[in-house]
Amino acid sequence: MKPKLSSALPLLSLPGILLLSLLTVVLGGLAPRASADEAQTWITLGADAFATLQEDADVTRGRHPLTNYGESSDVVMTRVPTRVLADISAKIHTAHRRCGGFMAHRTLQQAQEALDRAGAADRGAPIAYILDRQAQVQQLADQVQEAPILATMASLSNDFNNRYHAHPSGTSASEWIRNRWQSYALGRSDVIVELVSHPGATSQPSVVLTIPGTTLPDEVIVLGAHLDSIAGGTSNPDFLAPGADDDASGIAVLSEVIRVTLAGDFRPQRTVSFMGYAAEEVGLVGSQAIATAYRAAGTNVVAVLQFDLAAFNGSTEDFGLLTDRTNSTLTTFVTELIDTYQPTLLWTLTACGYGCSDHASWHAQGYPTAMPTEARFGEHNQAIHTTSDTVATLNNSAAHAAKFARLGVAFAVEIGIDGGGEIFANGFEEGSTNGWSSTTR
Ligand code: BES
Ligand code: ZN
C-alpha cells in the first residue's frame, strides 16, 4: 500500500522537494527567526505529536507552522531546524509521555522509507499459525513458577542495578544472563548459548539462546526482551537504573520459558531463539543490529514476540497487545493463545504510537511481530526509567509476569511445532498425550 500523501503537497517527488527547497532558500529571508541556510533535519513522528507541535509556535521557532510533507498510518513526515530537535523531544515527552517520540533521518529518502514502512499493509504471515498442541502446551505451561521469575528480576535489579549499555556492569549483566541460560541448557548439546557483540555500536553484548529446529530448522521463531536499563537520560551513565520492570521482567519471562521448555525436553521442529537485546534504551541498538543481519542473511524469521514491561498490573486487562509495528495475523494468534490457555485473563489492543521497543527493529525488516505488554499504554508502570523501578514497586510479586511466561511457552510450542513429525527425543509422536508428562523434570 502506498502511503497517502498530504493534500498540501500532492506531488511529493524528489524534483518537487528540490524545487521546494529552492523556494525555501529564496524566500528564507521572510521567516523572522530562521536563517535560510541553517541545518534542517527530516523527521517522522506520530500525527498526534505533529499536531502538538503545530499548537506551539515556540518549540519550532521560526519554522511555524511545520509543513506536512506526507503522511501514512498516523505517521507524518516533516522537516525542522536541527537546533530545535532537543526542544521537540522535550515537548513530546511532556505532552505524550514518550521519550524521543520521533525518528530523525539523514536524508529525505530515508524519511520517505520510514513513512513507507509505517504505511506498509500487513504483509500477511509467512506461515499459518495453527493452534493444535493443547496437551503439550498445558503440560509445560503448568510448570511455570513465580519464584524463579521474581528471583531473576531481583538479581538483575539489585546486583546489576545499572545495566546502562555503556556501563561496565551493563556488560556483566549480559554475562550473568548468558550463564543463567547456559545452566538451563546443561545436558542439551544441541542448544547454543552465545554473547553477540555489536562492535562500533555498543560495548554491551546481546545474549542469544537457540534451540535448533529438528525438521524445519530454516524457519525461525524469536522471543525477545531487552537486557539494558536506563535512568537519568544518556548524559549520566552512572545514574542508578535498577530496571526491575523495564526490562528485567522481560528477561525473567524469557528465562522462565527457557527453564520450563528445556526441562520438559522441548525439541521444536522450527528453530526457536531467545534473545536478550543490548542497548534498547538508546535506540534499539542490539535488536537493530541483529534484525538487519538476519535480513541480510535472508533468514526466514516466521514469528517474533517481544516482552517489554511484564510485571506491573496497571490496567483492568491483563495484556495490552500493541497494534503498531506489529503483524495483525500474529497478534490475533496471540489473542487465541491467551483465550485458550489462560481463559480467565483479559487482553486489549493498545498502541505506543512510535517504535517503542525491539519489535520495531524486526518490523522494520519486514518480519511479523507481536508485543504483549503489562497494561494499556499510559497505564504502564510510571516508575520506569527512574531509580524507583525496583521489585518493591512491583510489590515483590511476579504474579503478573507469570502470565507472560505461560503465554511465551504457548507461543514457542504452538509455532515451534508444525505437526506431522516426531518431536521428542524419546520418540513420542506429536499429539500423543503422554510424551510431555513423562519428560518433565
Ligand atoms: N519499555 C519501554 C517502552 C514502553 C513504554 C513499552 C511504555 C510499553 C509502555 C522502552 O524500554 C523504552 O523506553 N523505549 C524508548 C524508545 C526507544 C527507541 C529508545 C521510549 O519509550 O522512549
Ligand atoms: Zn523497555
Coordinates of C-alpha atoms and ligand atoms in Angstrom, one line a residue:
M1 CA 0.0 0.0 0.0
K2 CA 1.4 3.4 -0.9
P3 CA 1.3 6.0 1.8
K4 CA -1.3 8.7 1.5
L5 CA 0.4 11.9 0.6
S6 CA -0.6 15.1 2.1
S7 CA -3.1 17.1 0.1
A8 CA -0.9 20.1 0.7
L9 CA 1.8 18.5 -1.4
P10 CA 0.2 16.2 -3.9
L11 CA 3.3 15.7 -6.0
L12 CA 5.8 14.5 -3.5
S13 CA 8.7 13.7 -5.8
L14 CA 12.3 14.4 -5.4
P15 CA 12.3 17.2 -8.0
G16 CA 9.3 18.7 -6.2
I17 CA 11.2 18.7 -2.9
L18 CA 14.2 20.2 -4.6
L19 CA 12.0 23.0 -6.0
L20 CA 10.6 23.5 -2.6
S21 CA 14.0 23.6 -1.0
L22 CA 15.0 26.2 -3.6
L23 CA 11.9 28.3 -2.8
T24 CA 12.7 27.9 0.9
V25 CA 16.2 29.2 0.3
V26 CA 14.9 32.1 -1.9
L27 CA 12.1 33.1 0.5
G28 CA 14.1 32.2 3.6
G29 CA 14.7 35.8 4.4
L30 CA 11.0 36.3 5.1
A31 CA 10.9 34.0 8.1
P32 CA 11.8 36.1 11.0
R33 CA 13.9 33.9 13.2
A34 CA 15.2 31.2 10.9
S35 CA 18.2 31.7 8.8
A36 CA 17.9 30.5 5.2
D37 CA 20.9 28.2 5.3
E38 CA 20.5 26.8 8.8
A39 CA 20.7 23.0 9.1
Q40 CA 17.4 21.2 8.7
T41 CA 16.5 17.6 9.7
W42 CA 13.8 15.4 8.3
I43 CA 11.8 13.7 11.0
T44 CA 8.8 11.3 11.1
L45 CA 6.5 11.3 14.1
G46 CA 3.0 10.4 15.2
A47 CA 0.2 12.5 13.8
D48 CA -0.8 13.4 17.4
A49 CA 2.7 14.6 18.2
F50 CA 2.8 16.6 15.0
A51 CA -0.5 18.2 16.0
T52 CA 1.0 19.1 19.3
L53 CA 4.0 20.8 17.6
Q54 CA 1.6 22.8 15.4
E55 CA -0.1 24.2 18.5
D56 CA 3.1 25.6 20.0
A57 CA 5.0 28.1 17.9
D58 CA 7.8 28.4 20.5
V59 CA 9.0 24.8 20.0
T60 CA 9.7 25.1 16.3
R61 CA 10.9 28.7 16.5
G62 CA 10.9 30.5 13.1
R63 CA 9.5 27.4 11.3
H64 CA 5.9 27.6 12.4
P65 CA 3.7 26.0 11.3
L66 CA 5.5 23.0 10.1
T67 CA 4.9 21.6 6.7
N68 CA 3.3 18.2 6.4
Y69 CA 5.3 16.6 3.6
G70 CA 3.3 13.4 3.6
E71 CA 1.6 11.0 6.0
S72 CA 0.8 7.4 6.3
S73 CA -0.8 5.3 9.1
D74 CA -0.8 8.1 11.6
V75 CA 2.8 9.0 10.9
V76 CA 3.7 12.4 9.5
M77 CA 6.9 13.5 7.7
T78 CA 8.2 17.0 8.3
R79 CA 11.4 19.0 8.4
V80 CA 12.6 21.1 11.3
P81 CA 15.7 23.2 12.2
T82 CA 18.2 20.7 13.6
R83 CA 18.8 23.1 16.6
V84 CA 15.2 22.6 17.9
L85 CA 15.3 18.7 18.0
A86 CA 16.0 18.7 21.7
D87 CA 13.1 21.0 22.3
I88 CA 10.8 18.9 20.2
S89 CA 11.9 15.8 22.2
A90 CA 11.1 17.5 25.5
K91 CA 7.8 18.8 24.2
I92 CA 6.7 15.3 23.0
H93 CA 7.9 13.8 26.3
T94 CA 5.7 16.1 28.4
A95 CA 2.7 16.1 26.1
H96 CA 2.6 12.4 25.2
R97 CA 4.8 10.8 27.9
R98 CA 7.2 9.5 25.3
C99 CA 10.9 9.8 25.3
G100 CA 12.2 10.6 21.8
G101 CA 8.9 10.1 20.1
F102 CA 10.2 10.9 16.7
M103 CA 12.7 9.5 14.3
A104 CA 15.3 11.7 12.7
H105 CA 16.6 10.9 9.2
R106 CA 19.7 11.9 7.5
T107 CA 18.0 12.3 4.1
L108 CA 14.6 12.8 2.6
Q109 CA 14.9 9.4 1.1
Q110 CA 15.3 7.7 4.5
A111 CA 12.4 9.7 5.9
Q112 CA 10.3 8.6 2.9
E113 CA 11.3 5.0 3.5
A114 CA 10.3 5.2 7.2
L115 CA 6.9 6.6 6.0
D116 CA 6.5 3.8 3.5
R117 CA 7.2 1.2 6.2
A118 CA 4.7 2.8 8.6
G119 CA 2.1 2.6 5.9
A120 CA 3.0 -0.9 4.6
A121 CA -0.1 -3.0 4.7
D122 CA 0.2 -6.1 6.9
R123 CA 2.3 -8.3 4.8
G124 CA 0.2 -11.3 5.9
A125 CA 2.1 -14.1 7.6
P126 CA 4.8 -16.4 6.2
I127 CA 3.3 -19.5 7.7
A128 CA -0.1 -20.5 9.0
Y129 CA -0.2 -20.1 12.8
I130 CA -2.3 -23.1 14.0
L131 CA -3.4 -23.8 17.5
D132 CA -3.3 -27.5 17.8
R133 CA -0.8 -28.6 20.6
Q134 CA -3.1 -28.2 23.6
A135 CA -1.8 -31.2 25.6
Q136 CA 1.8 -30.2 25.2
V137 CA 1.3 -26.6 26.0
Q138 CA -0.8 -27.3 29.0
Q139 CA 1.8 -29.7 30.4
L140 CA 4.6 -27.2 30.1
A141 CA 2.6 -24.0 31.0
D142 CA 1.7 -25.7 34.3
Q143 CA 5.4 -25.8 35.2
V144 CA 5.7 -22.0 35.1
Q145 CA 6.5 -20.7 38.6
E146 CA 6.6 -17.2 40.0
A147 CA 9.6 -17.8 42.3
P148 CA 12.3 -18.1 39.6
I149 CA 10.8 -15.1 37.7
L150 CA 11.0 -13.0 40.8
A151 CA 14.5 -14.2 41.5
T152 CA 15.7 -13.2 38.1
M153 CA 14.1 -9.8 38.4
A154 CA 15.6 -9.3 41.9
S155 CA 19.1 -10.4 40.8
L156 CA 19.2 -8.1 37.8
S157 CA 17.7 -5.1 39.6
N158 CA 19.8 -5.5 42.8
D159 CA 23.1 -6.9 41.7
F160 CA 23.2 -5.2 38.3
N161 CA 21.3 -2.1 39.2
N162 CA 22.9 -0.2 36.4
R163 CA 22.6 -2.0 33.1
Y164 CA 23.2 1.1 31.0
H165 CA 24.7 -0.1 27.8
A166 CA 28.0 1.8 28.2
H167 CA 28.5 1.0 31.9
P168 CA 30.8 -1.9 32.8
S169 CA 28.0 -3.5 34.9
G170 CA 25.8 -3.5 31.7
T171 CA 28.3 -6.0 30.2
S172 CA 28.5 -8.0 33.4
A173 CA 24.7 -8.3 33.3
S174 CA 24.9 -9.8 29.8
E175 CA 27.4 -12.4 31.1
W176 CA 25.2 -13.2 34.1
I177 CA 22.2 -13.8 31.8
R178 CA 24.3 -15.9 29.5
N179 CA 25.5 -18.1 32.4
R180 CA 21.9 -18.5 33.8
W181 CA 20.7 -19.6 30.4
Q182 CA 23.7 -21.9 30.0
S183 CA 22.7 -23.6 33.3
Y184 CA 19.3 -24.3 31.9
A185 CA 20.8 -25.9 28.8
L186 CA 23.1 -28.3 30.6
G187 CA 22.6 -31.7 29.2
R188 CA 21.3 -30.3 25.9
S189 CA 24.3 -30.4 23.5
D190 CA 22.0 -29.2 20.7
V191 CA 21.3 -25.9 22.4
I192 CA 23.6 -22.9 21.7
V193 CA 24.1 -20.0 24.1
E194 CA 26.2 -17.1 23.0
L195 CA 27.1 -13.5 23.5
V196 CA 26.6 -11.4 20.3
S197 CA 28.7 -8.3 20.3
H198 CA 27.9 -5.1 18.4
P199 CA 31.3 -3.6 17.5
G200 CA 31.1 0.1 16.8
A201 CA 27.6 0.4 18.2
T202 CA 27.9 -0.5 21.9
S203 CA 30.2 -2.4 24.3
Q204 CA 27.2 -4.3 25.7
P205 CA 26.6 -7.7 24.0
S206 CA 23.2 -9.2 23.4
V207 CA 22.6 -12.8 24.6
V208 CA 21.1 -15.5 22.3
L209 CA 20.0 -19.0 23.2
T210 CA 19.0 -21.1 20.2
I211 CA 17.2 -24.5 20.1
P212 CA 17.8 -25.6 16.5
G213 CA 14.7 -27.0 14.8
T214 CA 14.6 -30.7 14.1
T215 CA 12.8 -30.9 10.8
L216 CA 12.2 -27.2 9.8
P217 CA 15.5 -25.6 11.1
D218 CA 15.4 -22.8 8.5
E219 CA 12.1 -21.4 9.9
V220 CA 13.0 -19.3 12.9
I221 CA 10.9 -18.1 15.9
V222 CA 12.3 -15.3 18.1
L223 CA 11.2 -14.5 21.6
G224 CA 13.0 -11.4 22.9
A225 CA 13.4 -8.8 25.7
H226 CA 15.9 -6.1 26.3
L227 CA 18.6 -6.6 29.0
D228 CA 19.8 -3.0 29.4
S229 CA 18.3 -0.3 31.6
I230 CA 18.4 3.5 31.8
A231 CA 17.6 6.3 34.2
G232 CA 18.6 9.9 34.2
G233 CA 19.0 10.0 30.5
T234 CA 22.0 9.3 28.4
S235 CA 24.2 12.0 29.9
N236 CA 24.8 10.3 33.2
P237 CA 25.8 6.7 32.8
D238 CA 26.4 6.3 36.5
F239 CA 22.8 7.0 37.4
L240 CA 21.3 4.0 39.2
A241 CA 19.0 2.2 36.9
P242 CA 17.5 -0.9 38.5
G243 CA 15.0 -1.5 35.7
A244 CA 13.2 -4.3 37.5
D245 CA 10.1 -3.9 35.3
D246 CA 11.9 -2.3 32.3
D247 CA 13.0 -4.8 31.3
A248 CA 14.3 -7.3 33.9
S249 CA 10.7 -8.5 33.8
G250 CA 11.0 -9.4 30.1
I251 CA 14.4 -11.2 30.6
A252 CA 12.9 -13.0 33.6
V253 CA 9.9 -14.1 31.5
L254 CA 12.3 -15.4 28.8
S255 CA 14.4 -17.2 31.4
E256 CA 11.3 -19.0 32.7
V257 CA 10.2 -20.0 29.3
I258 CA 13.7 -21.4 28.6
R259 CA 13.8 -23.2 32.0
V260 CA 10.4 -24.8 31.6
T261 CA 10.8 -25.8 27.9
L262 CA 14.3 -27.3 28.3
A263 CA 13.3 -29.1 31.5
G264 CA 10.4 -30.6 29.5
D265 CA 12.8 -31.7 26.8
F266 CA 11.2 -29.5 24.2
R267 CA 12.6 -30.3 20.7
P268 CA 10.8 -28.0 18.3
Q269 CA 10.6 -28.6 14.6
R270 CA 11.3 -25.0 13.9
T271 CA 14.3 -23.2 15.3
V272 CA 13.5 -21.2 18.5
S273 CA 15.8 -18.4 19.5
F274 CA 15.6 -16.5 22.8
M275 CA 17.2 -13.0 22.6
G276 CA 18.2 -10.6 25.4
Y277 CA 18.9 -7.4 23.4
A278 CA 21.7 -4.9 24.3
A279 CA 21.2 -1.2 24.3
E280 CA 17.5 -0.9 23.6
E281 CA 17.1 2.2 25.7
V282 CA 19.5 4.2 23.5
G283 CA 17.7 3.5 20.2
L284 CA 17.0 -0.3 19.8
V285 CA 20.7 -0.8 19.0
G286 CA 21.2 -4.5 19.7
S287 CA 17.9 -5.6 18.1
Q288 CA 18.5 -3.4 15.0
A289 CA 21.9 -5.0 14.5
I290 CA 20.5 -8.5 14.8
A291 CA 17.4 -8.0 12.7
T292 CA 19.4 -6.2 10.0
A293 CA 21.9 -9.1 9.9
Y294 CA 19.1 -11.7 9.7
R295 CA 17.6 -9.8 6.8
A296 CA 21.0 -9.5 5.1
A297 CA 21.5 -13.3 5.5
G298 CA 18.0 -14.0 4.2
T299 CA 16.9 -15.7 7.4
N300 CA 13.3 -16.8 7.4
V301 CA 12.0 -15.5 10.7
V302 CA 8.4 -16.6 10.8
A303 CA 7.3 -15.0 14.2
V304 CA 8.8 -12.5 16.7
L305 CA 7.4 -12.0 20.2
Q306 CA 8.7 -9.1 22.3
F307 CA 8.4 -8.9 26.1
D308 CA 8.9 -5.3 27.3
L309 CA 7.3 -4.5 30.7
A310 CA 5.6 -7.6 32.1
A311 CA 5.4 -7.2 35.9
F312 CA 3.2 -4.2 36.7
N313 CA -0.5 -4.8 36.7
G314 CA -1.8 -1.4 35.7
S315 CA -5.0 -2.0 33.7
T316 CA -8.2 -3.9 34.2
E317 CA -7.0 -6.1 31.3
D318 CA -4.0 -8.5 31.8
F319 CA -2.3 -7.9 28.5
G320 CA -2.0 -4.9 26.3
L321 CA -1.3 -6.0 22.7
L322 CA 0.4 -3.4 20.6
T323 CA -1.2 -2.6 17.3
D324 CA 1.7 -0.6 15.9
R325 CA 4.7 -2.1 14.3
T326 CA 3.2 -5.5 14.7
N327 CA 1.6 -8.0 12.4
S328 CA -2.2 -8.3 12.9
T329 CA -2.3 -12.0 11.9
L330 CA 0.3 -12.9 14.5
T331 CA -1.3 -10.6 17.1
T332 CA -4.7 -12.3 16.5
F333 CA -2.9 -15.7 17.1
V334 CA -1.6 -14.4 20.4
T335 CA -5.1 -13.5 21.5
E336 CA -6.2 -17.0 20.7
L337 CA -3.3 -18.4 22.8
I338 CA -4.5 -16.3 25.7
D339 CA -8.1 -17.2 25.2
T340 CA -7.2 -20.9 25.0
Y341 CA -4.6 -21.4 27.7
Q342 CA -5.4 -18.6 30.2
P343 CA -9.2 -18.3 29.6
T344 CA -9.9 -16.2 32.7
L345 CA -7.5 -13.5 31.6
L346 CA -8.4 -10.4 29.6
W347 CA -6.5 -8.6 26.8
T348 CA -6.9 -5.4 25.0
L349 CA -5.4 -3.7 22.0
T350 CA -3.2 -0.6 22.6
A351 CA -0.5 1.4 20.8
C352 CA 2.8 3.0 21.7
G353 CA 2.4 5.3 18.8
Y354 CA 6.1 5.1 18.0
G355 CA 8.8 2.4 17.7
C356 CA 8.9 2.0 21.5
S357 CA 10.7 -1.4 21.7
D358 CA 12.7 -4.0 19.9
H359 CA 9.8 -5.4 17.9
A360 CA 10.1 -2.2 15.8
S361 CA 13.6 -3.4 14.7
W362 CA 12.2 -6.7 13.3
H363 CA 9.1 -4.9 11.9
A364 CA 11.4 -2.5 10.0
Q365 CA 13.0 -5.5 8.4
G366 CA 9.6 -6.9 7.3
Y367 CA 9.3 -9.7 9.9
P368 CA 6.0 -10.4 11.6
T369 CA 5.9 -9.3 15.2
A370 CA 3.7 -9.2 18.3
M371 CA 4.1 -7.5 21.6
P372 CA 2.1 -8.2 24.7
T373 CA 2.8 -5.6 27.4
E374 CA 1.8 -5.2 31.0
A375 CA -1.0 -2.6 30.5
R376 CA -2.6 -0.2 28.2
F377 CA -0.1 2.3 27.0
G378 CA -0.2 5.1 29.6
E379 CA -1.4 2.8 32.4
H380 CA 2.0 1.1 32.5
N381 CA 4.4 1.4 35.4
Q382 CA 5.3 5.1 35.8
A383 CA 8.5 4.3 37.7
I384 CA 10.3 3.1 34.6
H385 CA 13.5 5.0 33.8
T386 CA 13.8 6.0 37.4
T387 CA 15.7 4.7 40.5
S388 CA 12.3 3.5 41.8
D389 CA 11.9 0.8 39.1
T390 CA 12.5 -1.9 41.7
V391 CA 10.9 -5.2 42.7
A392 CA 9.5 -3.3 45.8
T393 CA 7.5 -1.1 43.4
L394 CA 6.2 -4.4 41.9
N395 CA 5.1 -5.5 45.4
N396 CA 7.8 -8.2 45.3
S397 CA 5.5 -10.1 43.0
A398 CA 5.9 -12.0 39.8
A399 CA 2.3 -12.9 39.5
H400 CA 1.6 -10.7 36.6
A401 CA 4.9 -11.7 34.8
A402 CA 4.0 -15.4 35.2
K403 CA 1.0 -14.8 32.8
F404 CA 3.5 -13.7 30.2
A405 CA 5.7 -16.7 30.8
R406 CA 2.7 -19.0 30.2
L407 CA 1.9 -17.1 27.0
G408 CA 5.6 -17.4 25.9
V409 CA 5.5 -21.2 26.5
A410 CA 2.3 -21.5 24.4
F411 CA 3.9 -19.3 21.6
A412 CA 7.1 -21.4 21.5
V413 CA 5.3 -24.7 21.4
E414 CA 2.4 -23.9 19.1
I415 CA 4.6 -22.2 16.5
G416 CA 7.7 -24.2 17.1
I417 CA 5.8 -27.4 16.3
D418 CA 4.2 -27.6 12.9
G419 CA 2.7 -31.0 13.3
G420 CA 3.1 -34.3 11.5
G421 CA 6.6 -35.1 12.7
E422 CA 8.4 -36.7 15.6
I423 CA 9.1 -34.1 18.2
F424 CA 10.6 -35.8 21.2
A425 CA 14.0 -37.2 21.7
N426 CA 12.3 -40.2 23.3
G427 CA 10.4 -41.0 20.1
F428 CA 6.9 -40.0 21.2
E429 CA 4.7 -39.0 18.3
E430 CA 3.4 -35.4 18.3
G431 CA -0.2 -35.4 19.5
S432 CA 0.4 -38.2 22.0
T433 CA -0.7 -37.2 25.4
N434 CA 1.9 -38.9 27.4
G435 CA 5.1 -37.6 25.7
W436 CA 5.5 -34.5 27.8
S437 CA 4.4 -35.5 31.3
S438 CA 7.0 -38.3 31.3
T439 CA 9.8 -36.0 30.4
T440 CA 9.0 -33.2 33.0
R441 CA 11.8 -32.9 35.5
Ligands
BES1 N1 9.9 -0.2 27.9 C1 9.9 1.0 27.1 C2 8.9 1.1 26.0 C3 7.4 1.0 26.6 C4 7.0 2.1 27.3 C5 6.6 0.0 26.3 C6 5.7 2.1 27.8 C7 5.3 0.0 26.8 C8 4.8 1.0 27.5 C9 11.3 1.0 26.3 O1 12.3 0.4 27.1 C10 11.7 2.4 26.1 O2 11.9 3.2 27.0 N2 11.7 2.8 24.8 C11 12.1 4.2 24.4 C12 12.2 4.3 22.9 C13 13.5 3.7 22.4 C14 13.5 3.7 20.9 C15 14.7 4.4 23.0 C16 10.9 5.1 24.9 O3 9.8 4.7 25.0 O4 11.2 6.3 25.0
ZN2 ZN 11.8 -1.3 28.0

